[in-house]
Each structure stands twice: as structure tokens, then as C-alpha cells.
Amino acid sequence: MTVNVGVIGVGMIGQDHIRRLTHVLSGARVAAVTDADMERAQTVADGLPGAKLHKTGQDLIEDPDVDAVVVASWGPTHEEFVLACIAAGKQVFCEKPLATTREACERILDAEVAAGRRMVMVGFMRRYDDAYRTMKEELAAGTIGAPLMYYSGHRNPSVPPSVTTEGVLVDTCVHDIDVSRWLLDSEVVSTQVFSPRRAGQAADVLQDPLLLMLIMANDVIVNVEAAVNVAYGYDIRGEVLGETGTIELAESSKIIVKREGRYSGRVPADWRERFLRAYDTEFQEWIDAVAAGRSTGPSSWDGYAATLVCDAATEAYRTGAPAPVTMREKPDLYMVGASGDGHAPTGTD
Amino acid sequence: MTVNVGVIGVGMIGQDHIRRLTHVLSGARVAAVTDADMERAQTVADGLPGAKLHKTGQDLIEDPDVDAVVVASWGPTHEEFVLACIAAGKQVFCEKPLATTREACERILDAEVAAGRRMVMVGFMRRYDDAYRTMKEELAAGTIGAPLMYYSGHRNPSVPPSVTTEGVLVDTCVHDIDVSRWLLDSEVVSTQVFSPRRAGQAADVLQDPLLLMLIMANDVIVNVEAAVNVAYGYDIRGEVLGETGTIELAESSKIIVKREGRYSGRVPADWRERFLRAYDTEFQEWIDAVAAGRSTGPSSWDGYAATLVCDAATEAYRTGAPAPVTMREKPDLYMVGASGDGHAPTGTD
Amino acid sequence: MTVNVGVIGVGMIGQDHIRRLTHVLSGARVAAVTDADMERAQTVADGLPGAKLHKTGQDLIEDPDVDAVVVASWGPTHEEFVLACIAAGKQVFCEKPLATTREACERILDAEVAAGRRMVMVGFMRRYDDAYRTMKEELAAGTIGAPLMYYSGHRNPSVPPSVTTEGVLVDTCVHDIDVSRWLLDSEVVSTQVFSPRRAGQAADVLQDPLLLMLIMANDVIVNVEAAVNVAYGYDIRGEVLGETGTIELAESSKIIVKREGRYSGRVPADWRERFLRAYDTEFQEWIDAVAAGRSTGPSSWDGYAATLVCDAATEAYRTGAPAPVTMREKPDLYMVGASGDGHAPTGTD
Amino acid sequence: MTVNVGVIGVGMIGQDHIRRLTHVLSGARVAAVTDADMERAQTVADGLPGAKLHKTGQDLIEDPDVDAVVVASWGPTHEEFVLACIAAGKQVFCEKPLATTREACERILDAEVAAGRRMVMVGFMRRYDDAYRTMKEELAAGTIGAPLMYYSGHRNPSVPPSVTTEGVLVDTCVHDIDVSRWLLDSEVVSTQVFSPRRAGQAADVLQDPLLLMLIMANDVIVNVEAAVNVAYGYDIRGEVLGETGTIELAESSKIIVKREGRYSGRVPADWRERFLRAYDTEFQEWIDAVAAGRSTGPSSWDGYAATLVCDAATEAYRTGAPAPVTMREKPDLYMVGASGDGHAPTGTD
């Protein structure tokens, strides 16, 4: 059985998902596309034999030949399309953010709860990365005792001059926030932002690096260090300090080269190189779930939590003081496996 | 376009390829199966909606609904099936060995040369492993100068008691032999086998470990260290000594754990864990090539060379003296990219 | 020329220095000892042919056969002995702390400044550790640009039940504080303390781990993570995030062992194992300086700064709010090389 | 008690030992020097207050103010001086080789056996290196079972054009030979030399790299890979393959630097950087032993064995065939701890 997927938004990330669905993964095909830029949508559709072109996301969602939907459009449009998918009873994969405001996220939660079943998966791909999965598995095995602190380093080689400090908190740190909630199995109750010495090469308007501290409900403290102009590579670091040990992400270089007085390994150049396979796994698991008539992975609740924590972080940065995170009661729908991904990790480190 | 694949031999490895073609990769389906054990073939076919069951490999190969063939049956049967595929003009993926004797391999070479185009890919999956690909790429980039020596460590946790010393040379070391030819871009001209102190836990009939030395046409010396009862894991090591540097395979652990006085990473438990993704990549590239009407990857020539070197190694072990490897003239058909895999590596280390 | 050293305080650390001066290093001998516990002092003196026993530190300092003094007695006694050494015009090596209060430290500064030359070295041995020295050297070479953040992880396997949270800040974190000032070449202007989830095995009165944040005059933020019951070993971590790269302390294991599914290296068991050689180097450099008629290494100013930052950290812990560090004007005496160690590092990493 | 040491030969290595005895270690002083080049000897003596200058090694050895002797002169002179020390009843530290011929070594053995006590220590400093010591300790602990193979990689950045292939076997590989005997606690019974593809930058007369294979009495096979023009650094590698695990020398870099797309550590630049501390430890243990009236470390027997194996390797290189090593019966004098170093390793890895 092949899942017929409709894709809303065919920019860089949308096109990458189309490539993945078409040439890499098993069990799916792209049945329809649309985009705010119809010309771009047309070009993409032309390259996909048998794929329809729709004028709006709404049309695509309602198309009976579309089994499930990928939302990869501009963030502020996510709410509308996710709600439409829920209304249409179709599984939807929504790139982060789930929605850009607390209220929008809550409307999605309300709709999904009313529907009585999970239909939304949010694209937090780090949960599908082998290294993070193995870290979570090892943590769950209890070999280092309870987690006490978590360090999450997020280093980008560079960002466009348009990126703002708020943008780093909302678009970059959102991955560290989600992975912290998931790894530590606890919600964020408070955030605080510190501003270290600025990198000389950062744009004038940008506080870079940033130190975002998260206090979790279980008292674990998370230090998110975001540095987005490090030049040397795309370097994602993580270490859990547990009661009797630590777990850290290993370097990912495949070979070690010795020359000119050094032994060395490669640091990934960008997020594609680092997380290519996590995206593949994330999508394959979603396709398999859809084919089985269910959702999987990060839920609307996870998307809601991420948006609230990003909001709090933005406030904390503005005020310089700690900003609390206040969430509504967690609906039963998200209770079991809400922060899980619906699939057991495949077990290697 | 979906490639309809027929699978001959549905034992462990055949079933694994069927799972891969059905649930993991893009662009193929299993259209037909057969096996010497018809009951087993029936069970497998029952689990594959739309797949036919054939009584013989010959029938399967001739089936017009079969576009391409995977040969995963017992080694001595390979020649017959590969020749039949060539005769039928169908692309064939043949698990190693290509054939078990020099003469059988040469008959395949003759048939393929007569056909005037490559139709055979041999399953040397290490060429599709990210680490080996990056090693070859780095070597080709010239950053360590010309290769002078290559160390290839092949360590298995254990082998069944039935495995013989010849079996280790032919079935285990064949991967080290192929990867040496490919990495170093040179043929083996001579082999010698040394017998170190035996591991106490090895079966009485088995010389374990073995040291297989290969002299390449370009004078590089390769030391293949095969130890098949190391207990601690499945550990594949490799290091090229070049004129001005070295390249070695890195450890593959995804996380580092600190506890009980040690920091540590995982050694793979078996070949599946170590080479799972190499198999996926190997098959995806074959499917993509077949869909494009061509072959790719390790050729009949590579299969022929591997069989000859294994024969020489076996003789060298028996006599205790160096055994030369004598190959026929290399046909033009295999000249360009004969030891290449038809696809540029994807560029990470 | 042999330097005749008098040792005040012959407890564990004093005896270790005596062993070092007598059996390991070049150019010194222990000429006299004393201790608050005269019986212990007698026992130690008996084992040192030619060494005198003095009833008080004052007597020892005034002994004309004593060229230079090591103060390894209880912290609150340091001020008296250091001042006496300055009065006697003798070089003194004082174990940390220089003195236990701001006022006491300032009296030492006043006396040394009045004397017009440096006579005091404070025992911050990390500055003599090969790894830290290489880190400082690399940082100074500018290969990663200006430092922006520094992470200093201080993990002890366990502490006696008597250790208090204040004790961890004052006795444990003092090393991280000194090394931060030295590495970053900047003073601490503010401190803040955070209390993560407590380790279950920590004593009830102890907040363990602790997160001590230091804001440096040059805006670098330092995160000192002190965890003193980690069980797995004595693990000292450090990483500087610079503008275009990072430098981190490497693991110190001499060998890698592969067994039982893991490759692993050793984590030091305790501070002796980790810093044994740093102590040797520290003392040898002090002896060499004394023989040349000068002081070297961490100065009274460094001891004063460390005491002030520890005081601020203690206050920050008590109040939960940031606590500023206010220092007097830095006397000219400490201007050149005040945070240096008087010897260029020997240049390896 | 200070050991008064006489030094015969004050070239580069002799002067380094003088520096060590004078400025680094405890318990010794240089009491007398001599050299074939009297002018050089005079210059060195002038820099050593209280040191005598002797016209000949014989004079120095007979000087009653000399307690023990360091022989650091040209290899062919070693026999004469070592024999004179034995005759004078003085402990002698002899740089490798013990002597340059089998017969000369046997005369030393005869003299020492006749004297009835060990008086000779040979300068195989690798036995004092922390990494090798920890490797031996771990091996002895049995955690990887019995050793089966040993790989010893010896890589020099470059050698002077005067160095010959025989020179590499005798002067470079001698360290690998000694460390193999010591680690594996077994004698070499046969050697064979293989010549891989030559490094383009090696001098025309030089076969570089070389592969020296040693067959040990306990059937362990040792592969010594000597490459003396690798350009990238001084890189000493070692790995023991045991029955159920492996032990390898770790990289020695103190810090890891990330910049320009790589994480990297330092490879030592030369033997001084790599083995500086091993030399210190070696000499301190010798001084301590001499002060206690005994010898320690590598014995005349070890020096004799090394010379015989080097002879065999040279023959094997010349003939291209295996060359056996035939040793006399081992005298009782060397039976206990003959290949040991007289001191337990200090226990870290």
C-alpha cells in the first residue's frame, strides 16, 4: 500500500521532503503539491509524474486522492492547515513550529482532542537521530542514575544577517528545547537568558552567543548554548550529567586523518550533513504509521510546549529576569507516549 | 517507475534483502521468489502480496514480469543463475562469491563481454559504507600522498564450530581483499599466510587468528588480520599508511558513556549493526542503476579477482609459501570504473 | 645550590610536598618542619635526616638555616605565616587559600607591596598542568579568536559527609575560579549560583551538584559545574568557546582497551592521579625561582581575587541572587605577569 | 645520599642526561665527564660546578669520587666501558646498544655473571613510558586473555640522508624489538623483513617503510612497521590483539581543538616530546636503585637479545628469507625480573 502524500510549501525544506518521499523512502509517493508561490509549485509539480497541482492548501487537503499531508509552508500558516487536516480526518506532518502563538496551538489541541485521536506529528527530527536515541535509551536503562544537568550546545557556522536574537531563541533553540523535554521526560517550568561576550563577527543586532537556561519540572537544569557564527562547522553537542555517570554525544567523523602534526576528524558542515538520516528515519516512521492508520512521534502537545518555552525565552531575554512557563492541563490524549516517538529506538550506540 | 525484482534464495540474507526492497528502499518491489527449499520459498511468498513463486531460478529469470534478479542462493549455484541472467539480458545482483572457481568466473566474464555490456553487480557492500567511502575519497584527494601499506583488521565475536581455516580465508577475508583492491586501485599479485599463536577458545581445527599478507601490483603491502573469536564484538579496522600521513576508520559509537572509572563507546555486536546502512545504500544504488538501464558497483571482474585471490590465499596457507595470483588480461568492458562503484561518494567523513 | 626549605604543616598535603622535595625534585631539601600536632611533626622530622624540628611556625621562619618556606597548615593560620615570611624577607609557597578573609588577604598585599617585591606564591597547581597550559597557549595563539564562554566541570567521586555546600564553593570551585581568571586573563565581576536536581547519594545538607556562574570583566561567561559525588571518577573538564573554534581538555587515558562490547579509557580515580605531575612542575618551578632569588606563579593578588570570588559565590548561594565582586585597585607590583606563572609553557598539546 | 655520576660521552644524548641529573631529578649529581672530543668535554665540564674532567673513560670509571657511570658514547665503545665498570664494581647505565656484536655482548654477560650480581642497565626507555607500562599492566591483569599478535608502529617525521635501511633496523626498530620482548614476556625466535612500496621522499638508498615481522617463542607474531619519513610527526603506535580483547596506545594530545571544519589533537613532533618523561622516570629509577646498591631495569641479557634480533633482521633483509635468532642459555642471574624493570608500574592508564 502506497501512501499518497500532499505537500503544502515547496521551498527548500518542502523540496527536500519531496525528494525523500520520491527517491529514498519506501511506501509513499507525492500525489499533490501547492505553494504560496504558484510558479514554484508548478515547477516542482512538473518534475513529479502523476502529481497534481493545487491552488491552495485547503484544496490539497480536501483532495480525496491525498491520504496524508506534509505542511512545510511559512510558520504563521501552519495553524490553518493543521486544523484543516484534523477537520478532514487526515494525518498531518507539520514542520516546526506547530503554530506561532499559544492561542493557535491551543486551538489545535482542542480540535485534536475533540477528534479523539492523534492526527498531528511535529517535525522535531532530533528524536530520530541515532545518537540522541541511543542517549535516551542509555539514560532510560538507568546506567548513570537520574539526570541532574543537561548541556545542549548548538553551534552554526553562520547565519544570514537578517537573523535576530529572538530568531535564534525561537528557530534555533527550539530543537534544544524539544530534545531536553524528550530526553529528560519533564516539562520546562522556567527559562532565563544570559548574554556572554559577543562574537566579533556577529551582526550588530545579534546577541551571539546566547546562554538559555531551562529549569525542568524535575529540577534538572538545562544549559542551552547557542552560538550561530562559529565558522568552524555545524556542531551539535549534548551531555547529560547523571547521579553516577555521564552520557555525551560522540563525534561523528567516519575516519581519522593524520597529517601535518595533527590527527583529526571532520565536523559536519551543516544541518543536512548532520541530520540527513534523522530526517529519513523521521519520515519513514511517519509513513509507516500513516499506512497503519495512526500518528506517531512528537505530538501537538510537544509543539505547544515548544512554542510556550520559546515565548518565555523571548520574554526572559527582553527582561533579563527568569520567565515562567505556564501550560494548560495535559489532555489524556497525549498522556501515553506523548513525549515518546511511538517507536522503540533501534538500539545501537 | 518501479523495478520488479526476482529473488533467488530466500535464506537469511535473501530475506533481509526482501525486507529492504519492500520496506526500506525506494523504487523497487519483489515480484517473484524461489529457493531450493520450496516450503521456505512458499512461506516467504505468502508474506509478499503480489509476488509469484517459481520452482526454479531459471523459471524466475525468464519470467517477463521480472525486471532484474537478486542471486542470494548457495555459492556453487551462482554461476548458473548469473549466466542465465546475462543470457536473458537482465541485470543481476549476485551475492559474493561471483562463482566458486576460476573457470566459472571466466565463463561469466566471457558471457558478459560477449553481451557487450555490464549486467552483473557483485555484493561487496563495504564499498558502500560511509567510512570506507570517505577513506577512499580522502586518499584520492592526495592529502596523505601515495598509499604504502594498508592494515585491514577483521574481527568477529565468534564463528560456528563448522567454520574452517579455508572458510575464514574465502568467506571472511574476501571482504578485506575486495576493499584492498578498491581502495588501493591495484590488483593483488601475491599472497602469503602466517599463523600466529592460536586463541584458546577457537575450535581445534581452526587457525585463529590468521595473518594474510597481500602484495599489490603497485607494491603496497596489505596485512589482513582475521580473528574470528574475539568475543568482544564485531570490529572492522582499517588504516592506510601514506607517504605523508595516515587515514584510519574511526570508532562508530554514537555516544560516550562515563561510569565506573571508564569512559567508553560501543563496539558493534555483529555485521548487521556495522553494515546495515551499507547494504541499504548498495541496494538503492543498484535499483537506481537498473531503473536507468545500466549496471553499477563491483563488477564480474571484481568477483573474478576476489575468487582468484582467495584461491591463492588457500594455497599459501596449505604450503606456507607465497602464492602468486595470475589473472587473464582485463577486458575493455571493465576498464573504466571497473573497481569503482559508478557513483561518487556522498562526501562526508 | 640547594634550597633549604622549611615546611609548616605536615598533614597529608604537607607530607606529600616533603616527599616531592626529598625524592622527586632537583635542587631542594627539607631543612625544618613544624606542625600544630608536635607528635606528628616529630615523626616526620625523624624520617628526614638533617631536618630540624621547630615548636612554632614563627621559629621555623626565623631559623637562619631555612631559605624558603612552604605553608601547608590549616587555612586560618596562613595569614600569620605568610606575613612572617614577608617580614623575614623569605620566599613562601602558600597552599590555597592565601587567607580566609578579604581583610587578611589585603594585609598580605599591603605587606608585600611595602616590601617592594613579590615573595608569595599561592598553590593553584592547575596552572602547571600540561593540559591547561596547552589550552592557554593555544588560546593565546589566537587560533579560535577571542574566548566567549568557558565551561569548567569539576567532578569528584565522593566527599566526606562533613563537606558543606559552602565548602564546595570555597574549597572545590576555587580551582575553577583561579583557572578561569588565568585562562581568560580577566577578573570576575559577578557570581551567581544555581541549584539543580540533587544527586540521591549526596548528604542531606549538601546541594550537589552546583552550578556557579561567573561573569568576567571582559563579558565572558563561565559555567562552573561542581558535582562531588559522581562515583565514576575524578573528572576535570574544560572547554573554551571562542569566536571561531573551541579548545577542550582531552581525555587523559594512556591506553584504550576493547573488551565486552566496549572500547574504553580510564578516568582518573582522584586528584593525585590527575594532578600529580602538575604538583611536581609547580614545586620545581618554585624551587628554581627561589634559587634565582625571585618569586613566580600565582601571586598574592591571585590568592586575594580567589578569596573574594569565593566569598561572593557563598553570598550568591545564600541569597539566590547575583553577587558582585569588588576588588581594590591592583598594585603595580602585580601588574606584569601577575596572573602568569613566570615560565613559558613547554609547548605540547 | 647523593649519587655521584660520571658521564662518558657528552654529545646530544649525554648532555640531555646531564641536564636531567642536574636540574630535574632527585638524588644525583654529575661528578665527572669525559668525551672523545676533549674540547666538548671541557665546555660541558665548565658548566658543571664541581665536576671533574677526565681524559679517558677508563680514568673516569676508576675515579673513586665516581659512584656510578652513564655510558652515552659511540656504540662501538660501549663494550669496553661496560666491562670496565663491571671490573670496577660500579653500576653502569649504558645507552643502547649494549654492544654492537654478539661476541661483545657475550663477553659482558660472562663478566657480569662472573661478578655474581647485576651491574648493567640498558637504556630502553619505552619500558618507563606511562602508556607502555599501563599496557603491560593491563595485559598482565589478563583482561584480554593471552596475547596473540602485536602491532608496533614506529613513525619518524624524517631521517638524515645518511640513514641506511640497516640503520633503521638496528637503531630504530631496536626499541620495538625490546618492547615486544618485554610486553609479551617471550624471546624472538625468527625474523623476516618485507619491503612495501617506497615513499617518494625517502633517500634513494633507503627502503622506507619497512615491515619487520618477529615470531616469538610463544608463537605471538609481531608486526613492526617502521616508516621514517612520514612528515606528519613522531607517531608511536601499538596494539595487542588478545584472545578476547585488545589494548592499544591512546593518542597523547592534551587538548582537542575545533576549527576550520575539523576537531584535532596534536601528534608529537619528535622523540623528545613523546618520551621526555620516560627518560626522566628511567633515570630516577636507576638513581634510586644505585643509591640502594643494586641495578634495575633492562639488563645485559635484554641488550644481548636486542643485538641478536637486530642482527637477524639485517640478515633477513639481505636474504629476503626468514632468519632465526639463536641465543645462548639464559644465565640464572637474569632469570628473575630479567625483562622486568625492577619497579612496579605506578598504575594509571
mmCIF file of C-alpha atoms in Angstrom, chain A residues 20-27 130-132 134-135 138 143-144 239 244-260 264-267 273 277 281 284 288 347-349, chain B residues 20-27 130-132 134-135 138 143-144 239 244-260 264-267 273 277 281 284 288 347-349:
data_model
loop_
_atom_site.group_PDB
_atom_site.id
_atom_site.type_symbol
_atom_site.label_atom_id
_atom_site.label_comp_id
_atom_site.label_asym_id
_atom_site.label_seq_id
_atom_site.Cartn_x
_atom_site.Cartn_y
_atom_site.Cartn_z
ATOM 1 C CA ARG A 20 12.941 11.924 0.251
ATOM 2 C CA LEU A 21 9.401 10.640 -0.384
ATOM 3 C CA THR A 22 10.123 10.058 -4.045
ATOM 4 C CA HIS A 23 13.657 8.687 -4.189
ATOM 5 C CA VAL A 24 14.701 7.489 -0.763
ATOM 6 C CA LEU A 25 11.890 6.048 1.304
ATOM 7 C CA SER A 26 9.557 3.140 0.917
ATOM 8 C CA GLY A 27 5.772 3.183 0.779
ATOM 9 C CA ASP A 130 20.735 7.655 16.178
ATOM 10 C CA ALA A 131 22.938 9.465 18.680
ATOM 11 C CA TYR A 132 20.089 11.116 20.583
ATOM 12 C CA THR A 134 20.934 5.936 21.966
ATOM 13 C CA MET A 135 21.467 8.626 24.597
ATOM 14 C CA GLU A 138 21.050 4.553 27.824
ATOM 15 C CA THR A 143 23.204 3.135 33.969
ATOM 16 C CA ILE A 144 24.085 6.663 35.126
ATOM 17 C CA GLU A 239 25.907 15.815 27.688
ATOM 18 C CA THR A 244 26.768 8.273 38.838
ATOM 19 C CA GLY A 245 27.937 8.952 35.320
ATOM 20 C CA THR A 246 27.525 10.941 32.142
ATOM 21 C CA ILE A 247 26.419 10.355 28.573
ATOM 22 C CA GLU A 248 27.588 12.584 25.780
ATOM 23 C CA LEU A 249 27.132 12.684 22.026
ATOM 24 C CA ALA A 250 30.241 11.283 20.315
ATOM 25 C CA GLU A 251 31.976 12.974 17.419
ATOM 26 C CA SER A 252 30.513 11.741 14.151
ATOM 27 C CA SER A 253 33.535 11.622 11.879
ATOM 28 C CA LYS A 254 33.850 8.369 9.951
ATOM 29 C CA ILE A 255 37.616 8.499 9.557
ATOM 30 C CA ILE A 256 40.597 9.929 11.389
ATOM 31 C CA VAL A 257 43.276 11.575 9.286
ATOM 32 C CA LYS A 258 46.821 12.191 10.433
ATOM 33 C CA ARG A 259 48.820 14.845 8.654
ATOM 34 C CA GLU A 260 50.844 17.951 9.330
ATOM 35 C CA SER A 264 41.740 14.993 13.077
ATOM 36 C CA GLY A 265 38.155 14.218 12.238
ATOM 37 C CA ARG A 266 35.519 16.094 10.369
ATOM 38 C CA VAL A 267 32.927 18.389 11.940
ATOM 39 C CA GLU A 273 25.063 16.571 6.762
ATOM 40 C CA ARG A 277 19.455 10.330 8.235
ATOM 41 C CA THR A 281 14.021 7.933 9.684
ATOM 42 C CA GLN A 284 9.805 6.649 7.171
ATOM 43 C CA ASP A 288 4.662 3.561 8.239
ATOM 44 C CA GLY A 347 19.308 0.052 19.699
ATOM 45 C CA THR A 348 22.848 0.961 18.788
ATOM 46 C CA ASP A 349 25.289 3.439 20.069
ATOM 47 C CA ARG B 20 14.990 -3.969 2.362
ATOM 48 C CA LEU B 21 13.362 -3.905 -1.094
ATOM 49 C CA THR B 22 9.886 -3.964 0.400
ATOM 50 C CA HIS B 23 10.053 -1.734 3.465
ATOM 51 C CA VAL B 24 13.131 0.433 3.306
ATOM 52 C CA LEU B 25 14.135 1.468 -0.189
ATOM 53 C CA SER B 26 12.515 3.439 -2.927
ATOM 54 C CA GLY B 27 11.662 2.313 -6.441
ATOM 55 C CA ASP B 130 30.282 5.720 4.613
ATOM 56 C CA ALA B 131 33.567 5.203 6.430
ATOM 57 C CA TYR B 132 35.274 3.293 3.620
ATOM 58 C CA THR B 134 35.270 8.667 2.897
ATOM 59 C CA MET B 135 38.597 6.898 3.294
ATOM 60 C CA GLU B 138 40.400 11.293 1.174
ATOM 61 C CA THR B 143 46.198 14.581 1.254
ATOM 62 C CA ILE B 144 48.448 11.804 2.560
ATOM 63 C CA GLU B 239 44.405 2.116 8.264
ATOM 64 C CA THR B 244 52.919 11.887 4.468
ATOM 65 C CA GLY B 245 50.028 10.792 6.642
ATOM 66 C CA THR B 246 47.527 8.116 7.537
ATOM 67 C CA ILE B 247 43.796 7.551 7.287
ATOM 68 C CA GLU B 248 42.046 5.173 9.624
ATOM 69 C CA LEU B 249 38.456 4.121 10.194
ATOM 70 C CA ALA B 250 37.060 5.929 13.249
ATOM 71 C CA GLU B 251 35.149 4.200 16.021
ATOM 72 C CA SER B 252 31.439 4.206 15.220
ATOM 73 C CA SER B 253 29.881 4.670 18.637
ATOM 74 C CA LYS B 254 27.202 7.363 18.707
ATOM 75 C CA ILE B 255 27.602 8.213 22.374
ATOM 76 C CA ILE B 256 30.307 8.135 25.029
ATOM 77 C CA VAL B 257 29.314 6.887 28.455
ATOM 78 C CA LYS B 258 31.268 7.570 31.625
ATOM 79 C CA ARG B 259 30.732 5.267 34.554
ATOM 80 C CA GLU B 260 32.630 3.100 36.961
ATOM 81 C CA SER B 264 33.534 4.103 26.786
ATOM 82 C CA GLY B 265 31.847 3.629 23.453
ATOM 83 C CA ARG B 266 30.098 0.717 21.888
ATOM 84 C CA VAL B 267 31.713 -1.804 19.537
ATOM 85 C CA GLU B 273 24.800 -3.480 13.112
ATOM 86 C CA ARG B 277 23.311 1.110 6.076
ATOM 87 C CA THR B 281 22.956 2.148 0.072
ATOM 88 C CA GLN B 284 19.416 1.600 -3.542
ATOM 89 C CA ASP B 288 18.570 3.301 -9.321
ATOM 90 C CA GLY B 347 31.229 13.305 0.641
ATOM 91 C CA THR B 348 31.366 13.233 4.427
ATOM 92 C CA ASP B 349 33.825 11.885 6.875
#
